């Protein structure tokens, strides 16, 4: 069993820092929540690297919200529910589509500058959206622009203190209530931070996989520490693989945005043939899971390692203006988006599951909240609709701050013990362990799964469990422990769900089964695995 704490703690011997609100992580979720909370509270932001290191920074496509007169919340709701494949919370989706537009306006008030066209916001369309409702910035640098604007605002705010290069090791709880976190400073010393509310904004789990569009900080820390603390973790089997990441020798798996297909790009196999008509009537704009599996099928059928994305038929000036980041990045590797077919393959992109919350971002542990990719609000179901993630972060970030405003102060210091007997760690470097884990997940718990492979994967992962009973002192060791936790949760849930739905595809159960499996899998450290039925039709 995974222990309650990663390290031995003597709470009486550690210094204590008090703030009203503790935000762990950055990105749009952490920054937006911190800025909103700072209007009435003192806020501490803890980042293990810096405010600029998050998945948000690399978000290209944009943010989905109903802005156009031709669009409506009802249409946005319908698109989200269809993509979510029967597992979305209708209530959570209603919150998203109705409160998203005001959230975007708030981002603009905070300094984010979205692209304009004909006197209004320039809107584009992405896969599985029925309308043009995606706002973008600097063509394809939406996430970077949002992080730039929010970081500037947070750093100049006297009510927000930012701790870069600090690692939140564990949450501190007592009697079902969160009191704060145990934090390691850059010099290796530790302290306790206490607050009346703790908000996890730690992002996703992309580093579970060998190939990912996520930065190296995406190691599932918030999900893992919440699990250790007794939070409910939901829908971990639903990992979204982005269909089109650059696949070229010497280049990282750089995201080639969904918006490229939204603007007319087509997919071709190694023989130059368009192939999506064989897989879905929406062709290149089918839901991401379908496009990703179609690409893998074509790769296998043609004995290749990639397919091509082709936008060479569109005007070169339009391509350069609309996708300047992708255009410049590809040029670094001798690829010209305007005249070359770009080699792409799927890569791990987004975790739909995470820490289960209510409609105000609160978990089953009082005073503990989760926001953004590490949360499971019910918005995304089995497959996130493109560009809904940034919207979700601001909508639920605002709601979290609303709930925090109703909390009273913490009463007394927590009573807790972490009495593990720990041995010295193995001599194998954490980076080697991480690479082995990533290969296991790619092979057995990736885009296509079956019981035989998932059982093999679980067996291999469990051989690493000894990490939890050793003395850990470094960030990369904590990250590996967190990745292993998330890998186990993802693989266990994938093995339990004997059907195919959304981003979860079982070759031994290729059909969706609403009669038996229209429900969530919930994992808890002490109660194990439970199921949560969905009431609405």
XYZ file of C-alpha atoms in Angstrom:
537
model
C 0.000 0.000 0.000
C 1.213 3.491 -0.778
C 2.056 5.217 2.538
C 0.371 8.361 3.830
C 3.532 10.493 3.597
C 6.557 10.345 1.292
C 8.967 11.466 3.993
C 9.315 11.226 7.769
C 8.158 14.412 9.448
C 8.565 15.698 12.955
C 6.065 18.577 12.790
C 7.149 20.143 16.080
C 10.677 20.607 14.742
C 9.729 22.423 11.514
C 9.125 26.148 11.019
C 5.548 27.117 10.139
C 4.477 29.846 7.703
C 0.842 31.034 7.739
C -1.129 32.401 4.760
C -4.844 32.595 4.046
C -4.706 30.677 0.753
C -2.002 28.281 -0.502
C -1.895 27.688 -4.263
C 0.328 24.776 -5.317
C 1.279 25.038 -8.986
C 1.076 27.675 -11.656
C -0.420 27.664 -15.152
C -3.738 29.325 -15.876
C -5.435 27.512 -12.958
C -2.928 28.590 -10.319
C -2.398 32.117 -11.589
C -6.063 32.945 -12.147
C -7.118 31.456 -8.796
C -4.317 33.275 -6.940
C -5.181 36.620 -8.523
C -8.892 36.249 -7.726
C -8.156 35.071 -4.165
C -5.774 37.994 -3.575
C -8.695 40.437 -3.781
C -9.645 39.393 -0.219
C -6.885 37.098 1.073
C -3.133 36.762 1.448
C -1.930 34.165 -1.068
C 1.173 31.986 -1.290
C 1.967 30.418 -4.689
C 4.350 27.457 -4.608
C 5.939 26.336 -7.885
C 8.538 23.622 -8.243
C 10.171 25.514 -11.106
C 8.703 28.909 -12.065
C 5.447 30.633 -13.013
C 6.330 30.180 -16.686
C 6.695 26.385 -16.471
C 3.326 24.736 -16.999
C 1.210 23.031 -19.643
C -0.682 26.300 -20.163
C 2.395 27.940 -21.587
C 2.440 25.405 -24.448
C -1.295 25.577 -25.221
C -1.547 26.641 -28.855
C -5.118 26.253 -30.041
C -6.944 28.577 -27.687
C -9.759 28.901 -25.201
C -13.346 27.851 -25.944
C -16.193 30.216 -25.039
C -19.477 31.333 -26.567
C -18.705 34.753 -28.036
C -20.301 34.757 -31.497
C -23.979 35.606 -32.091
C -24.233 32.439 -34.220
C -23.158 30.347 -31.226
C -24.989 29.497 -27.992
C -24.323 27.821 -24.629
C -26.678 25.031 -25.730
C -24.497 24.246 -28.761
C -21.277 24.381 -26.695
C -22.928 22.087 -24.135
C -24.000 19.622 -26.832
C -20.506 19.470 -28.355
C -18.918 18.928 -24.934
C -21.345 16.154 -23.990
C -20.870 14.344 -27.305
C -17.075 14.443 -26.983
C -17.305 13.272 -23.351
C -18.940 10.016 -24.504
C -21.620 9.774 -21.824
C -19.465 10.435 -18.760
C -19.698 14.236 -18.443
C -21.508 15.780 -15.494
C -24.343 17.767 -17.081
C -24.277 20.200 -14.166
C -20.537 20.829 -14.526
C -20.848 21.315 -18.295
C -23.694 23.801 -17.756
C -21.450 25.772 -15.406
C -18.653 25.784 -17.988
C -20.649 26.911 -21.009
C -22.616 29.610 -19.189
C -19.779 31.080 -17.112
C -16.984 30.688 -19.685
C -17.657 33.929 -21.624
C -17.435 36.072 -18.473
C -14.239 34.238 -17.545
C -12.724 35.217 -20.895
C -13.742 38.838 -20.348
C -12.036 38.668 -16.952
C -8.856 37.369 -18.591
C -8.966 40.362 -20.933
C -9.357 42.696 -17.934
C -6.293 41.019 -16.434
C -4.274 41.909 -19.514
C -4.562 38.925 -21.885
C -4.678 40.103 -25.503
C -6.555 37.825 -27.888
C -6.377 38.156 -31.652
C -8.887 40.550 -33.216
C -10.701 40.448 -36.544
C -13.260 42.874 -38.006
C -13.557 44.763 -34.723
C -14.142 41.675 -32.548
C -12.399 38.532 -31.341
C -10.990 36.319 -34.096
C -12.610 32.912 -33.637
C -11.557 29.566 -35.062
C -13.009 26.061 -35.038
C -11.416 22.879 -33.751
C -12.198 19.190 -33.813
C -15.705 18.173 -32.646
C -16.843 21.829 -32.257
C -19.947 22.738 -34.283
C -19.173 26.487 -34.249
C -16.206 28.851 -34.411
C -15.730 29.581 -30.696
C -11.982 29.284 -30.074
C -10.248 32.527 -29.110
C -6.514 32.589 -29.758
C -3.552 34.897 -29.211
C -0.609 35.638 -31.514
C -1.998 33.017 -33.864
C -0.959 29.863 -32.049
C 0.601 31.126 -28.814
C -2.546 31.456 -26.702
C -1.213 29.746 -23.594
C 1.992 31.751 -23.591
C 0.052 35.031 -23.845
C -2.273 34.073 -20.979
C 0.644 33.041 -18.742
C 2.520 36.232 -19.653
C -0.403 38.464 -18.700
C -1.326 36.599 -15.508
C 2.288 36.220 -14.348
C 2.887 39.954 -14.664
C -0.269 40.646 -12.687
C 0.565 38.098 -9.971
C 4.173 39.229 -9.534
C 3.131 42.865 -9.111
C 0.403 41.994 -6.573
C 1.375 42.774 -2.946
C -1.090 40.145 -1.652
C 0.603 37.321 -3.599
C 3.919 35.820 -2.504
C 5.570 33.491 -5.053
C 8.000 30.727 -4.089
C 9.833 29.426 -7.159
C 11.906 26.223 -6.986
C 9.988 24.930 -3.949
C 8.526 21.417 -3.915
C 5.260 20.601 -2.131
C 5.954 17.075 -0.871
C 2.688 16.248 0.889
C -0.574 17.713 2.099
C -1.055 17.968 5.839
C -4.452 16.804 7.050
C -6.139 16.143 10.368
C -9.594 14.669 10.905
C -10.618 14.998 7.243
C -9.498 18.612 6.956
C -6.525 20.023 5.024
C -4.259 22.382 6.983
C -1.661 23.074 4.299
C 1.441 21.374 2.968
C 4.927 20.146 3.759
C 7.325 22.010 1.463
C 10.989 21.534 0.597
C 13.036 24.657 -0.079
C 15.758 24.938 -2.754
C 18.455 24.299 -0.127
C 16.825 20.994 0.908
C 15.395 22.225 4.218
C 11.684 21.772 4.918
C 8.874 23.759 6.447
C 5.113 23.632 6.913
C 2.814 26.152 5.262
C -0.637 26.501 6.817
C -3.693 28.130 5.330
C -7.453 28.101 5.605
C -7.584 26.788 2.024
C -5.148 24.799 -0.133
C -5.664 24.717 -3.899
C -3.959 22.117 -6.080
C -3.163 23.516 -9.545
C -0.371 21.102 -10.369
C -1.331 20.118 -13.925
C -1.390 16.724 -15.532
C 0.507 13.471 -15.908
C 2.059 13.698 -19.383
C 5.427 12.457 -18.131
C 3.861 9.029 -17.554
C 4.610 8.421 -21.224
C 7.767 8.311 -23.313
C 6.224 10.629 -25.896
C 4.287 13.638 -24.631
C 3.507 17.222 -25.540
C 3.796 18.152 -21.844
C 6.835 19.809 -20.232
C 9.040 17.794 -17.901
C 7.286 19.240 -14.817
C 4.002 17.380 -15.608
C 4.534 14.521 -13.158
C 1.096 14.223 -11.523
C 2.268 15.630 -8.184
C -1.091 17.055 -7.091
C -3.048 13.911 -7.942
C -0.536 11.707 -6.111
C -0.313 13.845 -2.960
C -4.106 14.171 -2.844
C -4.428 10.381 -3.143
C -1.995 9.891 -0.259
C -3.998 12.397 1.786
C -7.262 10.470 1.281
C -8.855 12.383 -1.595
C -11.008 10.549 -4.116
C -9.357 10.175 -7.542
C -11.677 9.668 -10.517
C -11.484 8.683 -14.227
C -7.719 8.023 -14.346
C -8.085 5.598 -17.258
C -8.967 8.464 -19.604
C -5.673 9.799 -20.958
C -5.972 11.914 -24.082
C -3.326 11.411 -26.730
C -3.028 14.350 -29.096
C -3.125 12.954 -32.628
C -0.557 15.295 -34.165
C 2.764 15.866 -32.428
C 5.884 16.488 -34.504
C 7.660 13.187 -35.142
C 11.079 13.994 -36.553
C 14.611 12.810 -35.683
C 16.200 15.027 -33.047
C 13.027 17.028 -32.341
C 10.891 16.842 -29.162
C 7.241 15.803 -29.584
C 6.173 19.378 -30.262
C 2.417 19.929 -30.532
C 0.997 20.606 -34.005
C -2.228 22.245 -32.877
C -5.703 20.924 -33.597
C -6.328 24.378 -35.045
C -4.119 23.492 -38.037
C -6.714 20.879 -38.998
C -9.419 23.368 -38.068
C -8.013 25.707 -40.723
C -8.079 23.028 -43.416
C -5.045 20.749 -42.986
C -5.452 17.137 -44.050
C -3.772 13.935 -42.886
C -1.909 11.695 -45.322
C -0.224 8.351 -44.795
C 3.346 7.590 -45.863
C 2.040 6.899 -49.393
C 0.471 10.347 -49.613
C -3.144 9.114 -49.351
C -5.784 10.891 -47.261
C -7.170 8.231 -44.965
C -9.605 9.717 -42.429
C -12.631 8.922 -44.636
C -12.042 5.272 -43.695
C -12.439 6.061 -39.993
C -14.995 8.831 -39.371
C -17.443 11.050 -41.295
C -15.956 14.184 -39.688
C -12.621 13.273 -41.296
C -9.696 15.239 -39.779
C -12.053 17.038 -37.365
C -13.283 13.865 -35.663
C -12.785 13.609 -31.869
C -9.143 13.333 -30.856
C -9.234 9.713 -29.703
C -10.603 8.570 -33.053
C -8.041 10.570 -35.042
C -5.191 9.328 -32.827
C -6.159 5.649 -33.207
C -6.698 6.132 -36.961
C -3.148 7.477 -37.243
C -1.739 4.503 -35.310
C -3.692 2.127 -37.581
C -2.258 3.804 -40.690
C 1.246 3.751 -39.239
C 0.940 0.000 -38.651
C -0.744 -0.685 -42.005
C 1.950 1.154 -43.957
C 4.835 -0.062 -41.731
C 5.877 3.497 -40.976
C 6.541 5.495 -37.801
C 4.466 8.581 -38.693
C 1.845 10.130 -40.962
C 1.882 13.590 -42.534
C -0.181 16.684 -41.802
C -0.551 18.769 -44.951
C -1.658 22.402 -45.085
C 0.353 23.290 -48.210
C -2.850 23.950 -50.199
C -3.680 26.990 -48.033
C -2.121 30.415 -48.798
C 1.404 30.596 -47.368
C 0.800 34.020 -45.840
C -2.296 32.776 -43.987
C -0.374 29.802 -42.585
C 2.530 31.969 -41.389
C 0.198 34.544 -39.832
C -2.126 32.025 -38.160
C 0.561 29.615 -36.907
C 3.745 31.618 -36.359
C 4.974 29.502 -33.425
C 4.520 26.172 -35.226
C 5.942 27.631 -38.452
C 9.096 28.933 -36.732
C 9.556 25.761 -34.691
C 9.350 23.474 -37.721
C 11.816 25.691 -39.595
C 14.407 24.932 -36.904
C 14.365 21.347 -38.197
C 14.324 22.215 -41.897
C 10.559 21.757 -42.278
C 8.446 24.481 -43.924
C 4.790 24.291 -42.873
C 3.742 26.220 -46.008
C 5.397 23.864 -48.509
C 6.244 20.592 -46.691
C 4.118 17.811 -45.346
C 4.980 17.634 -41.639
C 5.594 14.185 -40.062
C 3.400 13.633 -36.997
C 2.360 10.887 -34.567
C 0.212 10.774 -31.413
C 1.659 11.774 -28.025
C 0.243 11.866 -24.481
C -1.414 15.233 -24.026
C -4.073 15.566 -21.318
C -5.386 13.715 -18.266
C -9.192 13.834 -18.173
C -9.272 12.311 -14.706
C -7.854 13.633 -11.465
C -8.872 14.734 -7.986
C -12.654 14.541 -7.753
C -14.292 17.864 -6.872
C -17.747 19.347 -6.511
C -19.031 22.283 -8.574
C -16.967 24.651 -6.423
C -13.698 22.782 -6.831
C -13.733 21.298 -3.317
C -12.625 17.720 -2.706
C -13.919 15.225 -0.151
C -11.232 16.636 2.192
C -12.464 19.887 3.723
C -10.474 23.000 2.740
C -8.698 21.116 -0.071
C -9.506 22.253 -3.605
C -8.306 21.215 -7.057
C -8.382 23.262 -10.248
C -7.307 22.725 -13.836
C -5.912 19.506 -15.263
C -5.248 17.854 -11.896
C -8.971 18.075 -11.053
C -11.926 15.949 -12.106
C -14.839 18.390 -12.167
C -16.959 16.253 -14.484
C -16.624 18.635 -17.449
C -14.512 16.414 -19.707
C -16.036 12.979 -19.251
C -14.196 10.292 -21.212
C -12.697 12.700 -23.752
C -12.027 16.428 -23.420
C -13.399 18.704 -26.119
C -10.568 20.749 -27.650
C -9.829 24.078 -25.883
C -12.244 23.429 -22.992
C -9.337 23.007 -20.552
C -8.374 26.683 -20.292
C -12.058 27.625 -19.919
C -12.518 25.075 -17.146
C -9.573 26.487 -15.181
C -10.918 30.044 -15.056
C -14.558 29.080 -14.480
C -13.793 26.768 -11.560
C -10.957 28.962 -10.272
C -13.478 31.747 -9.741
C -15.895 29.336 -8.034
C -13.148 28.042 -5.724
C -12.425 31.593 -4.567
C -16.152 32.102 -3.967
C -16.215 29.017 -1.698
C -12.998 30.045 0.098
C -14.718 33.307 1.007
C -17.200 31.284 3.067
C -14.535 29.477 5.129
C -13.627 30.444 8.663
C -10.050 30.366 9.971
C -8.296 27.126 10.933
C -8.879 26.282 14.568
C -5.781 24.488 15.844
C -2.499 22.982 14.696
C -2.886 19.535 13.096
C -1.897 16.377 14.886
C -0.158 14.002 12.515
C 2.553 11.377 12.449
C 4.494 9.822 9.590
C 5.960 6.803 11.305
C 7.407 4.802 8.413
C 10.539 2.699 8.718
C 12.573 3.772 5.699
C 15.659 2.265 4.108
C 18.312 3.906 1.969
C 17.271 4.325 -1.688
C 18.664 2.141 -4.465
C 21.638 3.398 -6.404
C 19.658 3.477 -9.666
C 19.167 7.085 -10.787
C 15.616 8.456 -10.654
C 15.828 9.426 -14.327
C 16.487 5.787 -15.279
C 13.487 4.681 -13.234
C 11.336 7.350 -14.892
C 12.362 6.210 -18.376
C 11.550 2.589 -17.545
C 8.136 3.594 -16.188
C 7.417 5.657 -19.322
C 8.228 2.701 -21.558
C 5.977 0.394 -19.505
C 3.081 2.858 -19.761
C 3.583 3.384 -23.502
C 3.682 -0.341 -24.182
C 0.898 -1.569 -21.915
C -1.322 1.393 -20.926
C -1.231 3.678 -23.958
C -3.591 4.389 -26.843
C -4.702 0.769 -27.206
C -4.989 -1.610 -24.293
C -5.953 -5.174 -23.395
C -6.138 -7.209 -20.199
C -2.970 -9.171 -20.913
C -0.861 -6.044 -21.445
C -2.401 -4.132 -18.541
C -1.723 -7.023 -16.153
C 1.888 -7.191 -17.359
C 2.204 -3.450 -16.907
C 0.808 -3.605 -13.361
C 3.238 -6.370 -12.452
C 6.197 -4.344 -13.762
C 5.036 -1.171 -11.976
C 4.575 -2.990 -8.664
C 8.224 -4.034 -8.767
C 9.038 -0.373 -8.146
C 6.895 -0.057 -4.990
C 9.938 -0.207 -2.731
C 10.555 3.505 -3.546
C 7.815 4.367 -1.023
C 9.760 2.815 1.837
C 13.097 4.489 1.176
C 14.523 7.817 2.290
C 13.682 10.424 -0.379
C 15.360 13.819 -0.435
C 15.421 15.147 -4.015
C 12.807 16.584 -6.353
C 13.376 13.890 -8.995
C 12.798 11.182 -6.347
C 9.514 12.748 -5.227
C 8.481 13.122 -8.874
C 9.174 9.471 -9.591
C 7.134 8.411 -6.537
C 4.275 10.598 -7.786
C 4.533 9.254 -11.339
C 4.500 5.688 -10.033
C 1.370 6.461 -7.998
C -0.413 7.899 -11.033
C 0.789 5.042 -13.265
C -0.687 2.488 -10.860
C -3.996 4.378 -10.638
C -4.240 4.756 -14.429
C -3.413 1.122 -15.137
C -5.721 -0.258 -12.420
C -8.642 1.810 -13.711
C -7.894 0.871 -17.332
C -7.883 -2.813 -16.395
C -11.177 -2.503 -14.512
C -13.059 -0.709 -17.332
C -13.952 -3.562 -19.659
C -15.255 -1.502 -22.562
C -14.019 1.161 -24.979
C -15.164 4.719 -24.379
C -13.662 8.075 -25.334
C -9.903 8.086 -24.847
C -9.927 4.600 -23.269
C -9.726 1.865 -25.907
C -9.645 -1.844 -25.057
C -8.857 -4.148 -27.998
C -10.418 -7.044 -26.042
C -13.578 -4.966 -25.370
C -13.803 -2.739 -28.470
C -17.444 -1.654 -27.994
C -18.914 0.992 -25.716
C -21.186 -0.599 -23.100
C -23.630 1.909 -21.617
C -25.578 -0.778 -19.777
C -22.661 -1.867 -17.584
C -20.109 0.937 -17.832
C -21.890 4.273 -17.828
C -20.218 5.029 -14.528
C -17.010 6.441 -13.064
C -14.198 4.503 -11.438
C -13.134 6.173 -8.183
C -9.909 5.260 -6.377
C -9.197 5.900 -2.698
C -6.057 5.002 -0.749
C -7.911 3.158 2.031
C -11.227 2.164 0.420
C -9.656 0.973 -2.835
C -11.701 1.059 -6.037
C -15.386 1.981 -6.075
C -17.878 2.837 -8.798
C -19.999 5.946 -9.134
C -23.185 5.573 -11.164
C -24.364 8.365 -13.444
C -27.964 9.249 -12.713
C -28.982 11.375 -15.705
C -29.798 9.874 -19.082
